[in-house]
Amino acid sequence: MTAFQPAFPDAELGNNESRAVTLNGRNILVCRAAGDLYAVENRCTHQEAELEGGRIRGCFISCPLHGVRFDLRDGNPMGQLTRVPLSTFEVRLADGVIEVAV
Ligand code: FES
């Protein structure tokens, strides 16, 4: 069942930062990119590297291992290394806490 789960306080995530959190047994990466919140699977679809800490520019995050860029809005990758999108999740703010629908 998909339901919003609390992740962590909004104040703990700066702009253009990412933080991993386990929700419902899934490794989720919450990102703030250009001021907006996104949540994606924290596992690159190329060779399964964790994306936490990857460079965020605009609404894209770069995988720290080989640099594939993923669009945080829909999970779609750029370039040739992988064509498989990341799973994406709805995210919202509730009383200062980031919540993700997992
Ligand atoms: S594991 Fe992410 S680009 Fe290769």
Tab-separated table of C-alpha atoms and ligand atoms in Angstrom:
chain	number	residue	atom	x	y	z
A	1	MET	CA	0.000	0.000	0.000
A	2	THR	CA	1.252	3.480	-0.826
A	3	ALA	CA	1.056	5.925	2.034
A	4	PHE	CA	3.048	8.965	3.006
A	5	GLN	CA	5.815	8.116	5.483
A	6	PRO	CA	7.762	10.689	7.506
A	7	ALA	CA	11.402	10.914	6.382
A	8	PHE	CA	13.142	13.680	8.362
A	9	PRO	CA	12.713	17.383	9.232
A	10	ASP	CA	12.746	19.725	6.269
A	11	ALA	CA	15.331	21.944	8.024
A	12	GLU	CA	17.922	19.128	7.765
A	13	LEU	CA	18.091	19.266	3.958
A	14	GLY	CA	19.783	22.233	2.316
A	15	ASN	CA	19.332	23.332	-1.263
A	16	ASN	CA	21.031	21.080	-3.842
A	17	GLU	CA	21.597	18.409	-1.205
A	18	SER	CA	20.435	14.803	-0.979
A	19	ARG	CA	19.884	12.442	1.913
A	20	ALA	CA	19.120	8.738	1.934
A	21	VAL	CA	16.450	7.235	4.140
A	22	THR	CA	14.956	3.743	4.421
A	23	LEU	CA	11.163	3.765	4.200
A	24	ASN	CA	9.062	0.622	3.983
A	25	GLY	CA	12.265	-1.319	3.368
A	26	ARG	CA	13.214	0.773	0.336
A	27	ASN	CA	16.344	2.876	0.009
A	28	ILE	CA	14.975	6.307	-0.921
A	29	LEU	CA	16.928	9.422	-1.795
A	30	VAL	CA	15.292	12.721	-0.894
A	31	CYS	CA	16.691	15.696	-2.816
A	32	ARG	CA	16.170	19.422	-2.796
A	33	ALA	CA	17.037	20.727	-6.247
A	34	ALA	CA	16.617	24.394	-7.171
A	35	GLY	CA	14.391	24.699	-4.116
A	36	ASP	CA	12.023	21.842	-4.966
A	37	LEU	CA	11.771	18.476	-3.212
A	38	TYR	CA	12.069	15.154	-5.040
A	39	ALA	CA	12.314	11.516	-3.975
A	40	VAL	CA	13.845	8.749	-6.095
A	41	GLU	CA	15.218	5.267	-5.608
A	42	ASN	CA	18.736	5.581	-4.161
A	43	ARG	CA	20.236	3.088	-6.618
A	44	CYS	CA	21.663	3.943	-9.997
A	45	THR	CA	20.147	1.900	-12.828
A	46	HIS	CA	23.592	1.505	-14.426
A	47	GLN	CA	25.595	-0.468	-11.844
A	48	GLU	CA	23.582	0.086	-8.667
A	49	ALA	CA	25.749	2.746	-7.029
A	50	GLU	CA	24.036	4.818	-4.372
A	51	LEU	CA	23.197	8.290	-5.637
A	52	GLU	CA	23.415	10.053	-2.261
A	53	GLY	CA	25.785	13.003	-2.448
A	54	GLY	CA	25.729	13.084	-6.235
A	55	ARG	CA	26.084	16.544	-7.706
A	56	ILE	CA	22.760	18.296	-8.168
A	57	ARG	CA	22.379	20.916	-10.883
A	58	GLY	CA	18.993	22.229	-11.902
A	59	CYS	CA	16.638	19.281	-11.553
A	60	PHE	CA	19.319	16.663	-12.327
A	61	ILE	CA	21.459	14.483	-10.075
A	62	SER	CA	24.699	12.901	-11.302
A	63	CYS	CA	25.647	9.410	-10.196
A	64	PRO	CA	28.887	9.625	-8.171
A	65	LEU	CA	30.308	6.486	-9.847
A	66	HIS	CA	30.198	7.047	-13.617
A	67	GLY	CA	28.320	10.328	-13.862
A	68	VAL	CA	25.011	9.392	-15.475
A	69	ARG	CA	22.602	12.281	-14.964
A	70	PHE	CA	19.041	11.526	-13.942
A	71	ASP	CA	16.118	13.935	-14.198
A	72	LEU	CA	14.693	14.076	-10.670
A	73	ARG	CA	11.227	14.931	-12.023
A	74	ASP	CA	10.663	11.631	-13.825
A	75	GLY	CA	13.799	9.557	-13.131
A	76	ASN	CA	14.849	9.463	-16.775
A	77	PRO	CA	18.593	9.058	-17.469
A	78	MET	CA	20.643	11.048	-19.965
A	79	GLY	CA	23.338	9.501	-22.171
A	80	GLN	CA	24.192	5.974	-23.210
A	81	LEU	CA	25.151	4.036	-20.052
A	82	THR	CA	21.597	3.191	-19.033
A	83	ARG	CA	18.145	3.735	-20.464
A	84	VAL	CA	16.303	2.547	-17.345
A	85	PRO	CA	14.664	5.327	-15.332
A	86	LEU	CA	14.861	5.601	-11.550
A	87	SER	CA	11.678	4.957	-9.628
A	88	THR	CA	10.239	8.222	-8.378
A	89	PHE	CA	8.001	8.867	-5.408
A	90	GLU	CA	5.601	11.616	-4.389
A	91	VAL	CA	6.986	13.881	-1.705
A	92	ARG	CA	5.318	16.521	0.460
A	93	LEU	CA	5.871	18.691	3.500
A	94	ALA	CA	3.708	18.216	6.583
A	95	ASP	CA	4.333	20.395	9.638
A	96	GLY	CA	7.977	20.891	8.742
A	97	VAL	CA	8.617	17.199	8.073
A	98	ILE	CA	9.372	15.745	4.635
A	99	GLU	CA	7.094	12.829	3.822
A	100	VAL	CA	7.438	10.353	0.955
A	101	ALA	CA	4.745	8.129	-0.535
A	102	VAL	CA	6.306	4.656	-0.615
B	1	FES	S1	26.737	3.121	-11.440
B	1	FES	FE1	25.813	5.052	-11.758
B	1	FES	S2	26.606	5.694	-13.643
B	1	FES	FE2	27.509	3.753	-13.355
